[in-house]
Amino acid sequence: LPEIVSMKRLENRKYKIIGNIPYYITGKLLRIIGELRKKPEIIILTVQEEVAERIVAGPKRMNLLAASVQLWAKPEILDFISKKDFKPWPKVDSAVIKFEILENNCSEFGDHPAFGGSIFGINKISPCQPLDAGEDAQFFNSHGTSRQ
């Protein structure tokens, strides 16, 4: 996807992503989109119903996928599609989900390896403000890891 954006010279143009994607690539696709410097103006995807419900979830039901998506987009379920509407029937129901790209999104923050800290209760880390060198070292040392 990043190569397509670059190759098609979409960095300076508006574009949209709309599709019925294989459900097993949903998380990876959203991670890749989240890392794009030039995001589409809108994304509409058909995904597994349970995944869509988790993506739009609030803090008590939110998982890492939902938290990372909600840094750069406002997801909204537009409609549900019964598995009976497909032939052959899949094993799960589906949902159409729209991702409205946030104007002041935290895309650049996804490059910082500690971005999950604010999501998981380490309050001094702001999702849109990288740590300074001292805080960075302190964070990783206190969690028994390094940036590498």
XYZ file of N, CA, C and O in Angstrom:
592
model
N 0.818 -1.203 0.000
C 0.000 0.000 0.000
C 0.861 1.266 0.000
O 0.575 2.172 -0.768
N 1.916 1.344 0.844
C 2.749 2.555 0.787
C 3.372 2.763 -0.592
O 3.471 3.889 -1.070
N 3.750 1.649 -1.237
C 4.333 1.750 -2.577
C 3.307 2.239 -3.597
O 3.623 3.022 -4.481
N 2.061 1.787 -3.442
C 1.004 2.224 -4.360
C 0.765 3.720 -4.195
O 0.648 4.446 -5.181
N 0.697 4.175 -2.948
C 0.491 5.602 -2.696
C 1.611 6.403 -3.342
O 1.381 7.415 -4.002
N 2.835 5.941 -3.179
C 3.989 6.643 -3.742
C 4.020 6.526 -5.266
O 4.187 7.515 -5.982
N 3.859 5.312 -5.774
C 3.945 5.056 -7.205
C 2.860 5.815 -7.975
O 3.105 6.341 -9.051
N 1.687 5.854 -7.434
C 0.573 6.539 -8.104
C 0.546 8.027 -7.791
O -0.381 8.721 -8.152
N 1.563 8.484 -7.064
C 1.701 9.901 -6.704
C 0.460 10.430 -5.986
O -0.046 11.501 -6.297
N 0.003 9.651 -5.017
C -1.185 10.039 -4.268
C -0.865 10.937 -3.080
O -1.771 11.408 -2.407
N 0.427 11.150 -2.802
C 0.796 11.990 -1.663
C 0.196 13.390 -1.775
O -0.083 14.029 -0.775
N 0.002 13.863 -2.998
C -0.522 15.215 -3.219
C -1.956 15.209 -3.755
O -2.433 16.225 -4.231
N -2.615 14.058 -3.690
C -3.971 13.953 -4.212
C -4.879 13.306 -3.179
O -4.430 12.602 -2.296
N -6.154 13.530 -3.323
C -7.132 12.875 -2.465
C -7.447 11.509 -3.057
O -7.541 11.361 -4.270
N -7.595 10.524 -2.171
C -7.989 9.194 -2.617
C -8.794 8.522 -1.511
O -8.802 8.972 -0.367
N -9.497 7.446 -1.876
C -10.343 6.710 -0.934
C -9.990 5.231 -1.023
O -9.544 4.766 -2.070
N -10.217 4.513 0.066
C -10.075 3.061 0.064
C -11.433 2.484 0.424
O -11.979 2.774 1.493
N -11.982 1.681 -0.490
C -13.297 1.076 -0.294
C -13.190 -0.371 -0.752
O -12.706 -0.633 -1.852
N -13.612 -1.303 0.097
C -13.521 -2.683 -0.336
C -14.041 -3.694 0.656
O -14.266 -3.417 1.830
N -14.233 -4.886 0.136
C -14.574 -6.069 0.914
C -13.278 -6.873 0.982
O -12.879 -7.483 0.006
N -12.613 -6.821 2.121
C -11.283 -7.409 2.221
C -11.344 -8.787 2.872
O -12.286 -9.087 3.610
N -10.342 -9.637 2.593
C -10.275 -10.906 3.337
C -10.144 -10.592 4.826
O -9.305 -9.788 5.232
N -10.989 -11.205 5.643
C -11.065 -10.832 7.050
C -9.767 -11.069 7.808
O -9.466 -10.371 8.754
N -8.981 -12.042 7.372
C -7.752 -12.341 8.097
C -6.673 -11.271 7.931
O -5.689 -11.280 8.664
N -6.853 -10.323 7.011
C -5.840 -9.258 6.847
C -6.291 -7.921 7.440
O -5.579 -6.930 7.331
N -7.441 -7.873 8.081
C -7.982 -6.609 8.592
C -6.996 -5.868 9.476
O -6.707 -4.691 9.260
N -6.474 -6.526 10.485
C -5.556 -5.874 11.423
C -4.302 -5.362 10.739
O -3.886 -4.216 10.957
N -3.714 -6.188 9.898
C -2.483 -5.777 9.205
C -2.758 -4.610 8.258
O -1.985 -3.655 8.193
N -3.871 -4.670 7.530
C -4.213 -3.581 6.611
C -4.405 -2.268 7.364
O -3.888 -1.224 6.948
N -5.106 -2.299 8.475
C -5.338 -1.069 9.246
C -4.034 -0.540 9.846
O -3.837 0.667 9.935
N -3.138 -1.431 10.228
C -1.826 -0.988 10.728
C -1.052 -0.287 9.617
O -0.478 0.775 9.820
N -1.065 -0.853 8.422
C -0.364 -0.249 7.284
C -0.970 1.108 6.948
O -0.251 2.086 6.744
N -2.291 1.188 6.902
C -2.954 2.473 6.619
C -2.602 3.491 7.703
O -2.324 4.651 7.416
N -2.596 3.055 8.946
C -2.271 3.949 10.052
C -0.873 4.525 9.962
O -0.608 5.612 10.471
N 0.035 3.805 9.317
C 1.410 4.265 9.188
C 1.647 5.126 7.948
O 2.731 5.677 7.789
N 0.659 5.224 7.071
C 0.814 6.048 5.872
C 0.942 7.518 6.246
O 0.201 8.016 7.080
N 1.874 8.192 5.621
C 1.999 9.646 5.852
C 0.814 10.380 5.242
O 0.285 11.304 5.826
N 0.403 9.981 4.049
C -0.752 10.581 3.372
C -1.880 9.559 3.400
O -1.863 8.572 2.681
N -2.815 9.776 4.279
C -3.925 8.844 4.427
C -5.029 9.153 3.420
O -5.153 10.278 2.953
N -5.845 8.156 3.117
C -7.007 8.420 2.259
C -7.965 9.359 2.961
O -7.944 9.479 4.194
N -8.816 10.029 2.196
C -9.769 10.930 2.851
C -10.860 10.150 3.561
O -11.435 10.642 4.532
N -11.133 8.930 3.138
C -12.121 8.079 3.803
C -11.801 6.627 3.478
O -11.234 6.328 2.431
N -12.186 5.758 4.401
C -12.020 4.316 4.210
C -13.351 3.671 4.566
O -13.932 3.967 5.614
N -13.833 2.798 3.691
C -15.043 2.016 3.974
C -14.707 0.566 3.653
O -14.319 0.250 2.528
N -14.841 -0.302 4.654
C -14.479 -1.704 4.492
C -15.590 -2.603 5.014
O -16.303 -2.247 5.956
N -15.700 -3.780 4.418
C -16.534 -4.835 4.971
C -15.600 -5.739 5.757
O -14.615 -6.241 5.219
N -15.899 -5.895 7.036
C -15.063 -6.710 7.915
C -15.952 -7.622 8.749
O -17.167 -7.469 8.766
N -15.336 -8.558 9.457
C -16.074 -9.438 10.351
C -16.779 -8.595 11.413
O -16.207 -7.654 11.958
N -18.030 -8.912 11.712
C -18.847 -8.114 12.638
C -18.175 -7.914 13.996
O -18.142 -6.805 14.520
N -17.632 -8.977 14.571
C -17.003 -8.869 15.896
C -15.798 -7.936 15.866
O -15.546 -7.199 16.821
N -15.047 -7.946 14.774
C -13.879 -7.068 14.634
C -14.345 -5.615 14.538
O -13.789 -4.727 15.187
N -15.386 -5.370 13.747
C -15.922 -4.010 13.617
C -16.396 -3.485 14.970
O -16.107 -2.343 15.337
N -17.101 -4.318 15.726
C -17.587 -3.891 17.039
C -16.428 -3.582 17.978
O -16.495 -2.657 18.781
N -15.354 -4.332 17.881
C -14.192 -4.084 18.735
C -13.480 -2.807 18.316
O -13.021 -2.039 19.159
N -13.392 -2.535 17.016
C -12.704 -1.338 16.517
C -13.394 -0.062 16.992
O -12.737 0.924 17.301
N -14.727 -0.073 17.069
C -15.458 1.129 17.484
C -15.651 1.203 19.001
O -16.206 2.166 19.509
N -15.164 0.209 19.723
C -15.391 0.115 21.164
C -14.753 1.267 21.932
O -13.741 1.829 21.520
N -15.366 1.572 23.060
C -14.823 2.564 23.978
C -13.781 1.926 24.887
O -13.476 0.740 24.763
N -13.247 2.698 25.816
C -12.124 2.257 26.641
C -12.297 0.921 27.371
O -11.357 0.153 27.437
N -13.456 0.603 27.891
C -13.605 -0.645 28.655
C -13.559 -1.888 27.777
O -13.198 -2.959 28.239
N -13.925 -1.774 26.511
C -13.925 -2.929 25.600
C -12.824 -2.823 24.548
O -12.670 -3.705 23.721
N -12.066 -1.747 24.587
C -11.068 -1.467 23.559
C -9.888 -2.440 23.639
O -9.419 -2.772 24.709
N -9.440 -2.893 22.475
C -8.216 -3.682 22.400
C -7.148 -2.851 21.686
O -7.378 -1.691 21.340
N -5.979 -3.423 21.462
C -4.880 -2.679 20.858
C -5.227 -2.201 19.449
O -4.906 -1.076 19.074
N -5.905 -3.036 18.656
C -6.299 -2.623 17.309
C -7.196 -1.390 17.375
O -6.969 -0.402 16.670
N -8.204 -1.411 18.234
C -9.114 -0.272 18.367
C -8.372 0.977 18.811
O -8.571 2.061 18.268
N -7.512 0.824 19.800
C -6.767 1.974 20.315
C -5.874 2.570 19.244
O -5.818 3.792 19.078
N -5.183 1.726 18.482
C -4.279 2.259 17.459
C -5.052 2.910 16.316
O -4.656 3.955 15.817
N -6.179 2.336 15.922
C -6.999 2.930 14.852
C -7.579 4.263 15.312
O -7.575 5.248 14.571
N -8.047 4.330 16.556
C -8.688 5.548 17.040
C -7.704 6.686 17.279
O -8.117 7.811 17.548
N -6.398 6.430 17.130
C -5.415 7.522 17.149
C -5.474 8.336 15.861
O -5.145 9.511 15.858
N -5.876 7.701 14.745
C -5.844 8.398 13.460
C -7.201 8.462 12.759
O -7.349 9.163 11.759
N -8.212 7.753 13.274
C -9.514 7.751 12.599
C -10.652 7.635 13.607
O -10.470 7.165 14.725
N -11.822 8.071 13.157
C -13.046 7.867 13.926
C -13.826 6.768 13.206
O -14.438 7.005 12.157
N -13.791 5.538 13.752
C -14.511 4.450 13.090
C -15.999 4.464 13.443
O -16.388 4.839 14.551
N -16.815 4.067 12.473
C -18.264 4.025 12.687
C -18.847 2.872 11.886
O -18.566 2.740 10.687
N -19.637 2.034 12.536
C -20.307 0.949 11.823
C -21.497 1.533 11.079
O -22.367 2.162 11.677
N -21.525 1.327 9.767
C -22.615 1.855 8.943
C -23.776 0.878 8.833
O -24.934 1.292 8.779
N -23.452 -0.429 8.767
C -24.504 -1.415 8.584
C -23.948 -2.804 8.883
O -22.727 -2.995 8.917
N -24.850 -3.741 9.081
C -24.477 -5.132 9.299
C -24.955 -5.958 8.118
O -25.983 -5.645 7.500
N -24.210 -7.014 7.807
C -24.555 -7.900 6.694
C -24.598 -9.322 7.238
O -23.603 -9.824 7.760
N -25.744 -9.964 7.102
C -25.900 -11.332 7.574
C -25.085 -12.281 6.702
O -24.957 -12.073 5.480
N -24.560 -13.320 7.314
C -23.835 -14.330 6.537
C -24.747 -14.976 5.498
O -24.286 -15.463 4.474
N -26.069 -14.921 5.738
C -27.025 -15.501 4.797
C -27.143 -14.695 3.505
O -27.715 -15.160 2.530
N -26.586 -13.474 3.511
C -26.605 -12.652 2.304
C -25.486 -13.015 1.330
O -25.385 -12.437 0.256
N -24.624 -13.943 1.720
C -23.521 -14.391 0.877
C -23.785 -15.807 0.397
O -24.481 -16.575 1.049
N -23.225 -16.146 -0.745
C -23.274 -17.521 -1.235
C -21.878 -17.879 -1.703
O -21.330 -17.179 -2.550
N -21.269 -18.904 -1.205
C -21.724 -19.731 -0.092
C -21.671 -18.949 1.214
O -20.952 -17.967 1.331
N -22.417 -19.428 2.213
C -22.466 -18.756 3.502
C -21.113 -18.833 4.198
O -20.561 -19.916 4.341
N -20.596 -17.684 4.624
C -19.400 -17.739 5.468
C -19.804 -18.160 6.877
O -20.990 -18.288 7.176
N -18.847 -18.338 7.757
C -19.137 -18.760 9.127
C -19.530 -17.603 10.036
O -20.035 -17.815 11.124
N -19.277 -16.351 9.590
C -19.507 -15.192 10.455
C -20.328 -14.124 9.739
O -20.363 -14.067 8.511
N -20.979 -13.268 10.543
C -21.664 -12.102 9.998
C -20.636 -11.002 9.752
O -19.522 -11.039 10.280
N -21.021 -10.018 8.958
C -20.114 -8.943 8.568
C -20.685 -7.590 8.960
O -21.853 -7.470 9.304
N -19.823 -6.583 8.854
C -20.245 -5.207 9.096
C -19.523 -4.302 8.113
O -18.389 -4.572 7.717
N -20.211 -3.247 7.718
C -19.593 -2.206 6.893
C -19.154 -1.122 7.862
O -19.971 -0.596 8.627
N -17.876 -0.816 7.833
C -17.326 0.160 8.768
C -16.649 1.295 8.014
O -15.964 1.063 7.013
N -16.936 2.505 8.470
C -16.346 3.708 7.861
C -15.299 4.252 8.827
O -15.511 4.306 10.033
N -14.164 4.657 8.263
C -13.098 5.279 9.040
C -12.956 6.711 8.544
O -12.503 6.940 7.426
N -13.394 7.641 9.374
C -13.243 9.057 9.037
C -11.890 9.500 9.598
O -11.647 9.425 10.801
N -11.016 9.946 8.726
C -9.660 10.302 9.125
C -9.695 11.570 9.973
O -10.298 12.577 9.585
N -9.062 11.500 11.128
C -9.009 12.659 12.023
C -8.027 13.687 11.470
O -6.944 13.336 11.005
N -8.424 14.946 11.538
C -7.570 16.020 11.020
C -6.249 16.096 11.774
O -5.195 16.200 11.182
N -6.302 16.054 13.073
C -5.091 16.105 13.898
C -4.796 14.718 14.424
O -4.846 14.465 15.613
N -4.499 13.788 13.506
C -4.265 12.420 13.946
C -2.822 12.240 14.405
O -1.975 13.081 14.169
N -2.584 11.149 15.062
C -1.279 10.877 15.667
C -0.484 9.888 14.829
O 0.191 9.014 15.359
N -0.543 9.987 13.523
C 0.127 9.031 12.650
C 1.604 8.928 12.928
O 2.169 7.856 12.979
N 2.246 10.071 13.098
C 3.690 10.053 13.313
C 4.044 9.361 14.616
O 5.137 8.862 14.793
N 3.095 9.264 15.516
C 3.366 8.651 16.796
C 3.523 7.152 16.674
O 4.199 6.531 17.478
N 2.922 6.558 15.636
C 3.027 5.120 15.443
C 4.457 4.652 15.261
O 4.770 3.499 15.486
N 5.376 5.532 14.879
C 6.771 5.159 14.728
C 7.470 5.035 16.075
O 8.554 4.502 16.166
N 6.891 5.573 17.134
C 7.538 5.562 18.442
C 7.197 4.261 19.140
O 6.029 3.956 19.344
N 8.211 3.462 19.512
C 7.931 2.135 20.065
C 7.186 2.146 21.393
O 6.687 1.123 21.816
N 7.089 3.270 22.057
C 6.407 3.310 23.357
C 4.979 3.802 23.241
O 4.352 4.080 24.236
N 4.420 3.874 22.015
C 3.106 4.490 21.866
C 2.032 3.775 22.665
O 1.072 4.379 23.088
N 2.191 2.499 22.921
C 1.187 1.761 23.670
C 1.110 2.164 25.120
O 0.139 1.872 25.799
N 2.126 2.864 25.633
C 2.157 3.228 27.047
C 0.951 4.018 27.471
O 0.338 3.729 28.493
N 0.566 5.013 26.698
C -0.572 5.836 27.096
C -1.864 5.049 27.001
O -2.789 5.269 27.758
N -1.920 4.105 26.092
C -3.111 3.297 25.919
C -3.289 2.360 27.107
O -4.381 2.107 27.567
N -2.180 1.867 27.636
C -2.251 0.871 28.687
C -1.940 1.430 30.060
O -1.467 0.737 30.928
N -2.187 2.732 30.270
C -2.196 3.276 31.607
C -0.924 3.939 32.091
O -0.814 4.256 33.258
N 0.055 4.138 31.236
C 1.240 4.877 31.651
C 0.959 6.319 31.280
O 1.195 6.762 30.168
N 0.415 7.065 32.215
C -0.189 8.363 31.937
C 0.778 9.442 31.485
O 0.369 10.388 30.851
N 2.062 9.334 31.818
C 2.946 10.435 31.464
C 3.321 10.438 29.983
O 3.909 11.374 29.492
N 2.948 9.397 29.252
C 3.248 9.348 27.832
C 2.040 9.859 27.064
O 0.949 9.338 27.199
N 2.245 10.884 26.264
C 1.159 11.430 25.460
C 1.186 10.778 24.086
O 2.237 10.650 23.487
N 0.060 10.350 23.550
C 0.073 9.673 22.266
C 0.550 10.531 21.111
O 0.919 10.011 20.089
N 0.542 11.829 21.248
C 0.961 12.689 20.141
C 2.245 13.436 20.447
O 2.637 14.316 19.702
N 2.893 13.119 21.517
C 4.116 13.833 21.880
C 5.173 12.807 22.258
O 5.082 12.165 23.289
N 6.206 12.606 21.404
C 7.242 11.618 21.699
C 7.968 11.949 23.000
O 8.047 13.096 23.423
N 8.505 10.928 23.615
C 9.288 11.103 24.828
C 10.609 11.792 24.505
O 11.160 11.604 23.436
N 11.134 12.574 25.457
C 12.480 13.084 25.253
C 13.459 11.961 25.582
O 13.083 10.903 26.083
N 14.740 12.139 25.304
C 15.731 11.074 25.442
C 15.766 10.503 26.857
O 15.859 9.292 27.044
N 15.685 11.351 27.883
C 15.715 10.865 29.264
C 14.501 10.032 29.612
O 14.601 8.968 30.212
N 13.318 10.518 29.229
C 12.088 9.775 29.492
C 12.087 8.461 28.720
O 11.646 7.435 29.218
N 12.597 8.523 27.490
C 12.657 7.349 26.632
C 13.461 6.248 27.309
O 12.998 5.124 27.471
N 14.662 6.566 27.732
C 15.525 5.588 28.390
C 14.879 5.083 29.676
O 14.891 3.886 29.966
N 14.294 5.992 30.453
C 13.655 5.614 31.711
C 12.500 4.641 31.460
O 12.345 3.647 32.156
N 11.682 4.928 30.456
C 10.546 4.062 30.141
C 11.015 2.653 29.809
O 10.548 1.675 30.359
N 11.977 2.547 28.895
C 12.418 1.225 28.457
C 13.176 0.489 29.554
O 13.002 -0.715 29.727
N 14.006 1.189 30.332
C 14.733 0.544 31.423
C 13.765 0.019 32.476
O 13.943 -1.071 33.012
N 12.731 0.788 32.802
C 11.782 0.359 33.837
C 10.924 -0.815 33.390
O 10.309 -1.475 34.209
N 10.879 -1.060 32.085
C 10.085 -2.183 31.573
C 10.972 -3.330 31.104
O 10.508 -4.224 30.401
N 12.261 -3.286 31.469
C 13.161 -4.401 31.164
C 13.406 -4.623 29.697
O 13.549 -5.751 29.243
N 13.433 -3.553 28.921
C 13.650 -3.690 27.487
C 14.457 -2.508 26.979
O 14.835 -1.621 27.749
N 14.747 -2.492 25.701
C 15.450 -1.364 25.094
C 14.740 -1.025 23.795
O 13.867 -1.746 23.343
N 15.153 0.054 23.168
C 14.519 0.473 21.903
C 14.868 -0.469 20.763
O 14.189 -0.519 19.763
N 15.978 -1.165 20.854
C 16.426 -2.012 19.755
C 15.587 -3.239 19.604
O 15.135 -3.931 20.318
